[in-house]
GROMACS .gro file of C-alpha atoms in nm:
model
  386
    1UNK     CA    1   0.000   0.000   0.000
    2UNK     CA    2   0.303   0.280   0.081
    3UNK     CA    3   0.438   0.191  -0.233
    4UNK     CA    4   0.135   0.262  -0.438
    5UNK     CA    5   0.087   0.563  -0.252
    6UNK     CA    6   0.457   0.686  -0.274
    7UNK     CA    7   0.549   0.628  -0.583
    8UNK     CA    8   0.316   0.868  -0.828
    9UNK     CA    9   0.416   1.177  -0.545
   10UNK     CA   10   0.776   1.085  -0.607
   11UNK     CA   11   0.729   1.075  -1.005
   12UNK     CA   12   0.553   1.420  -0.954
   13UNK     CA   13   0.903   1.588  -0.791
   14UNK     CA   14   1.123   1.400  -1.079
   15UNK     CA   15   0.966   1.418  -1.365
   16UNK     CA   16   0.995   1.781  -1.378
   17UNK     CA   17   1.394   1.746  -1.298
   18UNK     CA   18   1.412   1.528  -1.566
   19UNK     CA   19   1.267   1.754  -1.836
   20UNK     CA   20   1.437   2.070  -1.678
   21UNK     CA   21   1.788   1.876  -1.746
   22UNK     CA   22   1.689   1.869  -2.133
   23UNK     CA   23   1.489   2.200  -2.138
   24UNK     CA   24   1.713   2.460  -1.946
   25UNK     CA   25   2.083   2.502  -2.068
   26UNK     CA   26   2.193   2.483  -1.690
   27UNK     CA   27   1.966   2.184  -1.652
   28UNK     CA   28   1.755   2.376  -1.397
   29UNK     CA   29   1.475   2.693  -1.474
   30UNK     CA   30   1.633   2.989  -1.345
   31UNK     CA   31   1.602   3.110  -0.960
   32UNK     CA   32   1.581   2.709  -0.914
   33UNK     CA   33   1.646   2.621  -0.532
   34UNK     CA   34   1.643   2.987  -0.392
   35UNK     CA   35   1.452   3.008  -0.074
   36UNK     CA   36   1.247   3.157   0.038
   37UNK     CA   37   1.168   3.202  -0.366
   38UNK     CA   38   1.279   3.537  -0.482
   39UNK     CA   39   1.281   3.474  -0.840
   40UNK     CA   40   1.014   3.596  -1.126
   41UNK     CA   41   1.059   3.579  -1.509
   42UNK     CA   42   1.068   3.911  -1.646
   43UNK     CA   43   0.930   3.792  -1.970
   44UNK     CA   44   0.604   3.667  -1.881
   45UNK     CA   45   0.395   3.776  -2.142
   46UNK     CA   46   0.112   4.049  -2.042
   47UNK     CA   47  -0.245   4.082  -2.039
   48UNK     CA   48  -0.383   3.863  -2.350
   49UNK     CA   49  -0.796   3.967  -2.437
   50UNK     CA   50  -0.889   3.687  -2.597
   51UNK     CA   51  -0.737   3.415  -2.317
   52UNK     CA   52  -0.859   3.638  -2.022
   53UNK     CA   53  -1.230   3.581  -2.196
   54UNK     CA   54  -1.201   3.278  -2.213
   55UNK     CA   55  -1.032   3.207  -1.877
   56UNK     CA   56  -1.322   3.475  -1.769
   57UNK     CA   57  -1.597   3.269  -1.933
   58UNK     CA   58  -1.497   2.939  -1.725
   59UNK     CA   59  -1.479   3.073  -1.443
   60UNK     CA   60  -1.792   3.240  -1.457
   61UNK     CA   61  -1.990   2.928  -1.549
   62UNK     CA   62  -1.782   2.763  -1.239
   63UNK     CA   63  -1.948   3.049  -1.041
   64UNK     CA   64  -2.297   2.984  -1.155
   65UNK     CA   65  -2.243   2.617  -1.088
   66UNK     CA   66  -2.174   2.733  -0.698
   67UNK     CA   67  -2.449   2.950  -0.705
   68UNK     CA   68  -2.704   2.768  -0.849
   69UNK     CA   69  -2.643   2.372  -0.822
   70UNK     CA   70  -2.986   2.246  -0.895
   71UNK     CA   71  -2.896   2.361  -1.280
   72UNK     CA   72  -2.660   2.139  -1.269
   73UNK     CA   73  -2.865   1.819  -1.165
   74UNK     CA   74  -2.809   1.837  -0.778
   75UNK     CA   75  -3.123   1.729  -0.609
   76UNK     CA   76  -2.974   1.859  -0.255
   77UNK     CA   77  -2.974   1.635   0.069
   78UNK     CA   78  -3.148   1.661   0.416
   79UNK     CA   79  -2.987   1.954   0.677
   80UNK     CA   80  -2.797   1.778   0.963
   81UNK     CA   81  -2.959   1.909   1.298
   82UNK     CA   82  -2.803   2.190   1.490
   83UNK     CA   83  -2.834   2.266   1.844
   84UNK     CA   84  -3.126   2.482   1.971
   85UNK     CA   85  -2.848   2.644   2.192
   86UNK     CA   86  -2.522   2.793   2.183
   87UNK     CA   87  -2.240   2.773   2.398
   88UNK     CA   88  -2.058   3.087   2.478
   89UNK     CA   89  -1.720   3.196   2.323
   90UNK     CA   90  -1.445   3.005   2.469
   91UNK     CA   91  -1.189   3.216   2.615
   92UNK     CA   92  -0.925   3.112   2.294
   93UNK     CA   93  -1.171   3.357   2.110
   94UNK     CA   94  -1.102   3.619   2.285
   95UNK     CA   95  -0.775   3.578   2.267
   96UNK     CA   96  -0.741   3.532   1.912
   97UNK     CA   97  -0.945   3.868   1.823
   98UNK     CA   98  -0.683   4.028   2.087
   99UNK     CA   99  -0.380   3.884   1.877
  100UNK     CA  100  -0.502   3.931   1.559
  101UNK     CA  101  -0.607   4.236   1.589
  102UNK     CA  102  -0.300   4.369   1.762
  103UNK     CA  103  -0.046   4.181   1.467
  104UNK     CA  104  -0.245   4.313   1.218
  105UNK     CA  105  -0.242   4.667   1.340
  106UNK     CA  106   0.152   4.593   1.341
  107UNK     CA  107   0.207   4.457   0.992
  108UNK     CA  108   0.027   4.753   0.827
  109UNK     CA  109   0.169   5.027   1.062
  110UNK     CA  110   0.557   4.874   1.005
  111UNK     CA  111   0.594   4.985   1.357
  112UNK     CA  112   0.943   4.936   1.530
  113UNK     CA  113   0.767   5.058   1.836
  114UNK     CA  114   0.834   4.693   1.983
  115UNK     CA  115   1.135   4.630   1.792
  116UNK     CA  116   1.226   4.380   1.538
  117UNK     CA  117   0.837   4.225   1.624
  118UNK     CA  118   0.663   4.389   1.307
  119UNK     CA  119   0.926   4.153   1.115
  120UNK     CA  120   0.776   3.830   1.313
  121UNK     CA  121   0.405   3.985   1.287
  122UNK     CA  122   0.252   3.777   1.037
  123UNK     CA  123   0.251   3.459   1.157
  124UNK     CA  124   0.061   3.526   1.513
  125UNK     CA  125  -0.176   3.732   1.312
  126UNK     CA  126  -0.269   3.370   1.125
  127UNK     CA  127  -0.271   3.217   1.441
  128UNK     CA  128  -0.468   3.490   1.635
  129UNK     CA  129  -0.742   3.395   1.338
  130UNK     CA  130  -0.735   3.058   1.377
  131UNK     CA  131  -0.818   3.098   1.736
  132UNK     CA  132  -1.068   3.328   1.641
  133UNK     CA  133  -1.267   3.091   1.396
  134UNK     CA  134  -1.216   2.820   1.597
  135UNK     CA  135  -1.406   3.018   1.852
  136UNK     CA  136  -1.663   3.104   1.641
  137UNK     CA  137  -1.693   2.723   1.546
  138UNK     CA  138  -1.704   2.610   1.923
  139UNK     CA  139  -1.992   2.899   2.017
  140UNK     CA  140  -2.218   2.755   1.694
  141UNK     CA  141  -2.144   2.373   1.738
  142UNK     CA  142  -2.265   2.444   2.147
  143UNK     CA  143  -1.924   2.337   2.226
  144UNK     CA  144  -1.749   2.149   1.957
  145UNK     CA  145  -1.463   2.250   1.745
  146UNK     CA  146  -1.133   2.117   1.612
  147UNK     CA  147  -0.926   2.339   1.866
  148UNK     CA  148  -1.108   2.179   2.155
  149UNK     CA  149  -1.281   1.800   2.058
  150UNK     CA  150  -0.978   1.722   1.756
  151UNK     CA  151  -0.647   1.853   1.867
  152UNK     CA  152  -0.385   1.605   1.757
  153UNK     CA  153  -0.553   1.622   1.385
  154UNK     CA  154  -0.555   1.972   1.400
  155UNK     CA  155  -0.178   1.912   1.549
  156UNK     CA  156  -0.154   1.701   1.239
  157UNK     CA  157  -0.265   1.944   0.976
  158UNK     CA  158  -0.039   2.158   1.078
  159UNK     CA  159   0.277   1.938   1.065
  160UNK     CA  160   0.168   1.865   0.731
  161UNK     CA  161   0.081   2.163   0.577
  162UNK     CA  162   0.460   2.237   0.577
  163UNK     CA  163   0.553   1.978   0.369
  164UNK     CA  164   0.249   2.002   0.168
  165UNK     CA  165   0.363   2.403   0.107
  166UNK     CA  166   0.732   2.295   0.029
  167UNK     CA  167   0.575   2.024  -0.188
  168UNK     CA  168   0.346   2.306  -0.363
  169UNK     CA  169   0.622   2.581  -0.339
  170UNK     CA  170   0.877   2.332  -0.520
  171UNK     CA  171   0.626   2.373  -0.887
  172UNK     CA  172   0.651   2.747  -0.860
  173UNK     CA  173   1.022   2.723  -0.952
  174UNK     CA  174   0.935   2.541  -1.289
  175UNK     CA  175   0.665   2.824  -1.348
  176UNK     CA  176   0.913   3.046  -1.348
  177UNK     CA  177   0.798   3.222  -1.034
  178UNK     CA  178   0.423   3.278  -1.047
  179UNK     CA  179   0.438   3.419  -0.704
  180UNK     CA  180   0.746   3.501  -0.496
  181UNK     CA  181   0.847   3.655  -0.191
  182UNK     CA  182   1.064   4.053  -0.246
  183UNK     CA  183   1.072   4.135   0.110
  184UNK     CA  184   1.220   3.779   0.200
  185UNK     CA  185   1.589   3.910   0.270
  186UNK     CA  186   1.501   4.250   0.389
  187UNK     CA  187   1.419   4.118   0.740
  188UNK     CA  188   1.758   4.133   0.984
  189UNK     CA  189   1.791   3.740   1.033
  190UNK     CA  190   2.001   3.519   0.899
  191UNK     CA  191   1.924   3.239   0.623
  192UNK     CA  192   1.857   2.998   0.875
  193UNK     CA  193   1.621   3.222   1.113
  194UNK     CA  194   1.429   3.322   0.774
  195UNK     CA  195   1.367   2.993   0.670
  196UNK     CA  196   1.271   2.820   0.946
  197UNK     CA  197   1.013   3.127   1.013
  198UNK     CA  198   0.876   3.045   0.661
  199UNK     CA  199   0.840   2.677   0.706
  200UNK     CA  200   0.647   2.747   1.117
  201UNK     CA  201   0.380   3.023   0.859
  202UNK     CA  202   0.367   2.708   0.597
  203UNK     CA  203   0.172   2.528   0.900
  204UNK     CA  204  -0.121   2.788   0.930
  205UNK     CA  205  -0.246   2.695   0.551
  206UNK     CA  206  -0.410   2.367   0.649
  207UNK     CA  207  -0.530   2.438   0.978
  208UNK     CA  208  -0.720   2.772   0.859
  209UNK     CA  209  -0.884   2.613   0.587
  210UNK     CA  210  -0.995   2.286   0.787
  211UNK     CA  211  -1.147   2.571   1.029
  212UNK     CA  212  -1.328   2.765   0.762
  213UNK     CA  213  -1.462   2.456   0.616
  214UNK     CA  214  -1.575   2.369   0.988
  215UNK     CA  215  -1.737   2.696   0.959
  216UNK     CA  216  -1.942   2.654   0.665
  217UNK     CA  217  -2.074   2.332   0.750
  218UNK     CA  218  -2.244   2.505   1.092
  219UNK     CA  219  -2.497   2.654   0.834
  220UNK     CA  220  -2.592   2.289   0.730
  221UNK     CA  221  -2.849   2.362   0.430
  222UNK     CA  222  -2.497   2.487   0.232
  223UNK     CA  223  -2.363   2.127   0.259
  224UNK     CA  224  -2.698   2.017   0.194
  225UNK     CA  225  -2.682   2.234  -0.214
  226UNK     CA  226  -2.429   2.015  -0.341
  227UNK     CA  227  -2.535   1.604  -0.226
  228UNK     CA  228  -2.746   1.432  -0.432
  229UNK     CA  229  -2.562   1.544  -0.768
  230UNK     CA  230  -2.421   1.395  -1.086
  231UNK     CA  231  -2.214   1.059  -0.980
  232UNK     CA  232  -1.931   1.121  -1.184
  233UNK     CA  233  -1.611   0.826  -1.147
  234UNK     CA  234  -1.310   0.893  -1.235
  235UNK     CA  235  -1.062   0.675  -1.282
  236UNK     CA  236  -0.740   0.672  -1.091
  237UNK     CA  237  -0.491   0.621  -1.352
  238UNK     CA  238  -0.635   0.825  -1.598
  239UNK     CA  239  -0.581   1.140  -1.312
  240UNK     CA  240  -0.216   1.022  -1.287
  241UNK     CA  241  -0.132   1.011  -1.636
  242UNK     CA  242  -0.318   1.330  -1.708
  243UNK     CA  243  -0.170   1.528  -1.395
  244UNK     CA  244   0.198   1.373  -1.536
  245UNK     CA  245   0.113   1.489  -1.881
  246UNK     CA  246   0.032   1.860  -1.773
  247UNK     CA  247   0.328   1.877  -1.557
  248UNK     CA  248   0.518   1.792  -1.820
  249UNK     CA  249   0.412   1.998  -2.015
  250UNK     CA  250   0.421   2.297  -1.737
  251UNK     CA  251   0.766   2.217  -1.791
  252UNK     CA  252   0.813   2.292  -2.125
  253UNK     CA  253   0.559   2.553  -2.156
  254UNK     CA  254   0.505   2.740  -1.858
  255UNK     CA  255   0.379   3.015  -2.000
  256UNK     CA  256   0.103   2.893  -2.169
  257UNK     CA  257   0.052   2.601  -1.869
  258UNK     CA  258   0.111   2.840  -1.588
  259UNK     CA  259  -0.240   2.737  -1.427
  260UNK     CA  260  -0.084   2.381  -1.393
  261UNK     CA  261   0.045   2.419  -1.142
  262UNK     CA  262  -0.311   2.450  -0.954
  263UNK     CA  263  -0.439   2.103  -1.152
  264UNK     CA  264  -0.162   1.862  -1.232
  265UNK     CA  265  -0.058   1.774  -0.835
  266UNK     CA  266  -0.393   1.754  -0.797
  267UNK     CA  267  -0.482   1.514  -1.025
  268UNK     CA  268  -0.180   1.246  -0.924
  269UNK     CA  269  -0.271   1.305  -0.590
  270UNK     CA  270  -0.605   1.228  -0.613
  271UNK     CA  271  -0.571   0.973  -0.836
  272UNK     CA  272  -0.329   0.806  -0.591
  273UNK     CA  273  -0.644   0.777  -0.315
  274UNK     CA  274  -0.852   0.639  -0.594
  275UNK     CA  275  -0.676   0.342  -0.685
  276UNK     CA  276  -0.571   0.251  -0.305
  277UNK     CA  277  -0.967   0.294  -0.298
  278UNK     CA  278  -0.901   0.533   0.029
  279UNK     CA  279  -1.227   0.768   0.138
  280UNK     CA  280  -1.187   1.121  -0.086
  281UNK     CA  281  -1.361   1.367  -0.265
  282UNK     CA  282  -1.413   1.213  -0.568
  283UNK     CA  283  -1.478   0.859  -0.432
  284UNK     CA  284  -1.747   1.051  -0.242
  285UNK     CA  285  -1.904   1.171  -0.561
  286UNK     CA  286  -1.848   0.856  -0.731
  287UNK     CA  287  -2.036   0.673  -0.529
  288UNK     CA  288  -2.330   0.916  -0.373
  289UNK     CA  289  -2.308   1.206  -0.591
  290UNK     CA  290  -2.187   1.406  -0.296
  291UNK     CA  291  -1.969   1.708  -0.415
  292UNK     CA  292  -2.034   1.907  -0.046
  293UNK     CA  293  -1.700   1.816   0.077
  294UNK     CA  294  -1.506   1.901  -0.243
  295UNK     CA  295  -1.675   2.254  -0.290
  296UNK     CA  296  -1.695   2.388   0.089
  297UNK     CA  297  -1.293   2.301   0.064
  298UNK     CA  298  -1.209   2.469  -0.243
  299UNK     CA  299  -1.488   2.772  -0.110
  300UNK     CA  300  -1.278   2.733   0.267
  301UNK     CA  301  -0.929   2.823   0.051
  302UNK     CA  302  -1.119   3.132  -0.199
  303UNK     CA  303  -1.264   3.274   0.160
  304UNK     CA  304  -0.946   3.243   0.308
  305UNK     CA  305  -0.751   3.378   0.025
  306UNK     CA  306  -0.979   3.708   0.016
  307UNK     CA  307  -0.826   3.761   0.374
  308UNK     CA  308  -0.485   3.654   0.312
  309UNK     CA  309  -0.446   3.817  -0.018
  310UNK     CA  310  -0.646   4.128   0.174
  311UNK     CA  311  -0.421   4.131   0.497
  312UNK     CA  312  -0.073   4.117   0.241
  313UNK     CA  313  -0.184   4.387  -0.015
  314UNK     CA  314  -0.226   4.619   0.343
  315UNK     CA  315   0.142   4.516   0.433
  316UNK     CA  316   0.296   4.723   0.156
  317UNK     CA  317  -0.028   4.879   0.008
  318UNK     CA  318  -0.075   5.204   0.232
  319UNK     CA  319   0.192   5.397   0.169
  320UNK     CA  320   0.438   5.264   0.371
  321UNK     CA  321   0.748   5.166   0.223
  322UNK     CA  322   0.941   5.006   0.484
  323UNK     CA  323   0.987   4.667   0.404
  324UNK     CA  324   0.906   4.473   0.773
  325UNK     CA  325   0.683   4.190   0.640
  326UNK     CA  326   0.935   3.925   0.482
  327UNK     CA  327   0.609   3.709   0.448
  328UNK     CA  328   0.481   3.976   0.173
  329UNK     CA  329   0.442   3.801  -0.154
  330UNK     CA  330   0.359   3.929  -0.536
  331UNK     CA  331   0.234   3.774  -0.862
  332UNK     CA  332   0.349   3.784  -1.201
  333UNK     CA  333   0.091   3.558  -1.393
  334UNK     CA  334   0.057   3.599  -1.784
  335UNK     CA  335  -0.222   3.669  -1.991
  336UNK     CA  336  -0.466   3.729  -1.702
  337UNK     CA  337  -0.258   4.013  -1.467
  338UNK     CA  338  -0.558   4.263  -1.445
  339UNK     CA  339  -0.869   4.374  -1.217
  340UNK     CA  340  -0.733   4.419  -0.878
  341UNK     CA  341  -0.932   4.460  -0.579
  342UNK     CA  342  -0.734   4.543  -0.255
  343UNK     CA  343  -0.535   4.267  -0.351
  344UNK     CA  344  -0.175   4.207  -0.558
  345UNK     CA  345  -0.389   3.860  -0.700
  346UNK     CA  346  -0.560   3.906  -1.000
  347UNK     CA  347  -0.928   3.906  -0.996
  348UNK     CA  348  -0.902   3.578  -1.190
  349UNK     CA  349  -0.593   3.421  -1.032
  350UNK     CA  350  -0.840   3.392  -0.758
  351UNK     CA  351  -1.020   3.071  -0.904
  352UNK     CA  352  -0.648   2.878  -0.873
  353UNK     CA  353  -0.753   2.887  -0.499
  354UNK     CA  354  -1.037   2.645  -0.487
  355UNK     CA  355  -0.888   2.337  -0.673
  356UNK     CA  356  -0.608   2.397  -0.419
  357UNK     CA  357  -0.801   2.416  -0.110
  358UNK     CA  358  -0.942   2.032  -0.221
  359UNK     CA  359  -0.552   1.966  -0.309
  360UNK     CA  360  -0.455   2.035   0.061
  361UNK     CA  361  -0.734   1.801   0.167
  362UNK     CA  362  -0.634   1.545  -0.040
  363UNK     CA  363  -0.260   1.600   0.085
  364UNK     CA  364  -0.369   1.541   0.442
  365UNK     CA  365  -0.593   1.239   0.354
  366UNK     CA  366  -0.263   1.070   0.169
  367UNK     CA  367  -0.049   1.166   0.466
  368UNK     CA  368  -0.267   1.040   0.706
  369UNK     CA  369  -0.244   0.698   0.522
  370UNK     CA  370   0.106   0.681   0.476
  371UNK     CA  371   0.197   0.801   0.783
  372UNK     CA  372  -0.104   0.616   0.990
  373UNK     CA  373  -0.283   0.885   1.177
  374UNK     CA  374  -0.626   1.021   1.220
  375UNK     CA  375  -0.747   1.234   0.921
  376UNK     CA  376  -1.112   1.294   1.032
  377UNK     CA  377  -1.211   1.633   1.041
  378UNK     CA  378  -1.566   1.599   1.076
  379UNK     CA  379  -1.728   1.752   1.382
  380UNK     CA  380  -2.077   1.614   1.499
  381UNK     CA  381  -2.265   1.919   1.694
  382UNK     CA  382  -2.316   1.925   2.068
  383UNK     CA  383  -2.702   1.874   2.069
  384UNK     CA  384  -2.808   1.831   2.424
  385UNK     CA  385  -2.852   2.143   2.636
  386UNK     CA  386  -2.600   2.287   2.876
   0.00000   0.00000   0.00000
């Protein structure tokens, strides 16, 4: 079972090494290995009409499809029960609005008021709104959240996400730097301090999204839109050899298969958990035509990525040119680089986030396997009353 669960990841990292040896005259894209990443190409090509339309018309019918499932064949399913109560904010949400709202004031000010803390203010600002979802979580479940009923998962998730980050971060090199970090070196640490303060904000990606999707499914008739649907199967190997084919082509094109990077992993990884037949999204919509999972996921990362991409256009976007947020990051995608809202993320680039909000479930599902740990999220609300 490890083996047929290692081996497809592993031929995900070397196939594009391989092609890079034949592709690149130094055997390696340029700004290969540089961390945190600080390379972009300066000849991505620019804002393209007639790909943005279509790009634009995809996503829009994607959008309908979220807003409107029945269209689309979904019956819906019956609202799980939610308690006629609520338990009171636990005292962690109170301290996360206190810490987030404190770090955030920080990161935007670029205050040295407290010394070389605006440089470190980033991550507690994640974690202060963790804390503060979780709460929110706890008070609507009357008393059950991941924070407090799931610990060592959430503990989990967040050992994970790192290595599912580095694993993601490792394809922006061979997109020639889709998104990269400016501010990286500015902070006064050395190498060593700067990266392992990258890899401890890596950990907040999985554990913020597992709490959003919490979130979402305390309003149980949204769950409820998307069961009963299309049963669509998919076959495992076919996702392999078509995530392999698109990295490969990534590769070789990455212009032109710059959004690759948000599908191929994706599609080896997931077809990985189909054919060791292990509990996912799409073997939930295979066999019940239950898409809730899959969509509150990808909708957990877009939500979150409003806030993140919100919170790091503030850093540098008032004014303010001080460079204390090492964290900052900026975007050079072709074709599609327009319509900005409060945000350095294209209003388009914003669609990459919800296949990769089901790609960091799917990531914790095949670690939990491998690694033999707990990978139930699920939370079952306290109904009796306090």
């Amino acid at each position: 079972m490890k083996l047929k669960l290692l081996w497809p990841v592993i031929f995900t990292i070397t196939l594009p090494l391989m092609i890079s040896y034949v592709v690149y005259p130094d055997h390696l894209p340029p700004g290969f290995g540089l961390f945190p990443p600080t390379f972009s190409s300066k000849e991505t090509p620019g804002f393209n009409l007639p790909i943005f339309i279509a790009l634009f018309l995809f996503c829009f019918a994607f959008t309908w499809f979220l807003l409107f499932p029945k269209h689309f064949g979904f019956k819906g399913g019956v609202p799980i029960k939610m308690p006629n109560q609520k338990a009171p904010f636990p005292w962690w949400f109170w301290l996360g609005t206190i810490i987030m709202i404190f770090f955030w004031g920080l990161m935007w000010s670029h205050s040295t008021a407290f010394g070389e803390l605006v440089y470190w203010s980033f991550t507690p600002l994640w974690w202060g709104f963790i804390l503060f979802l979780d709460g929110i979580v706890f008070h609507r479940n009357n008393g059950v959240s991941l924070l407090h009923s799931k610990p060592i998962t959430m503990f989990m998730a967040y050992i994970v996400s790192i290595g599912g980050w580095v694993y993601f971060e490792f394809y922006d090199y061979f997109v020639l730097g889709n998104w990269y970090y400016p501010q990286a070196n500015d902070a006064p640490w050395s190498h060593l301090t700067l990266t392992i303060e990258f890899l401890v904000t890596y950990g907040t990606i999985t554990v913020v999204f597992f709490e959003w999707y919490s979130l979402f499914k305390t309003f149980p008739n949204f769950p409820a839109r998307y069961q009963n649907g299309p049963k669509m199967k998919v076959s495992g190997n076919a996702l392999i050899s078509l995530g392999s084919i698109l990295i490969a082509a990534m590769v070789i094109w990455p212009y032109p298969f710059f959004w690759v990077v948000w599908i191929g992993p994706f599609a080896v990884l997931s077809g990985v958990l189909i054919n060791c037949n292990i509990q996912n999204t799409f073997l939930n919509i295979a066999q019940r035509g239950d898409w809730s999972d899959g969509v509150l996921m990808g909708l957990a990362s877009l939500f979150n990525g409003f806030v993140w991409e919100f919170w790091n256009y503030g850093s540098v976007g008032l004014g303010i040119h001080t460079p204390t947020n090492p964290n900052y990051w900026d975007y050079n995608i072709p074709y599609v680089d327009v319509i900005f809202i409060f945000s350095d993320m294209p209003l388009l680039g914003y669609f990459g986030y919800i296949p990769f909000g089901v790609l960091v479930c799917q990531t914790f599902i095949w670690a939990g396997v491998l690694f033999g740990f707990n990978t139930d999220i699920e939370l079952k609300p306290n109904l009796e009353q306090q």
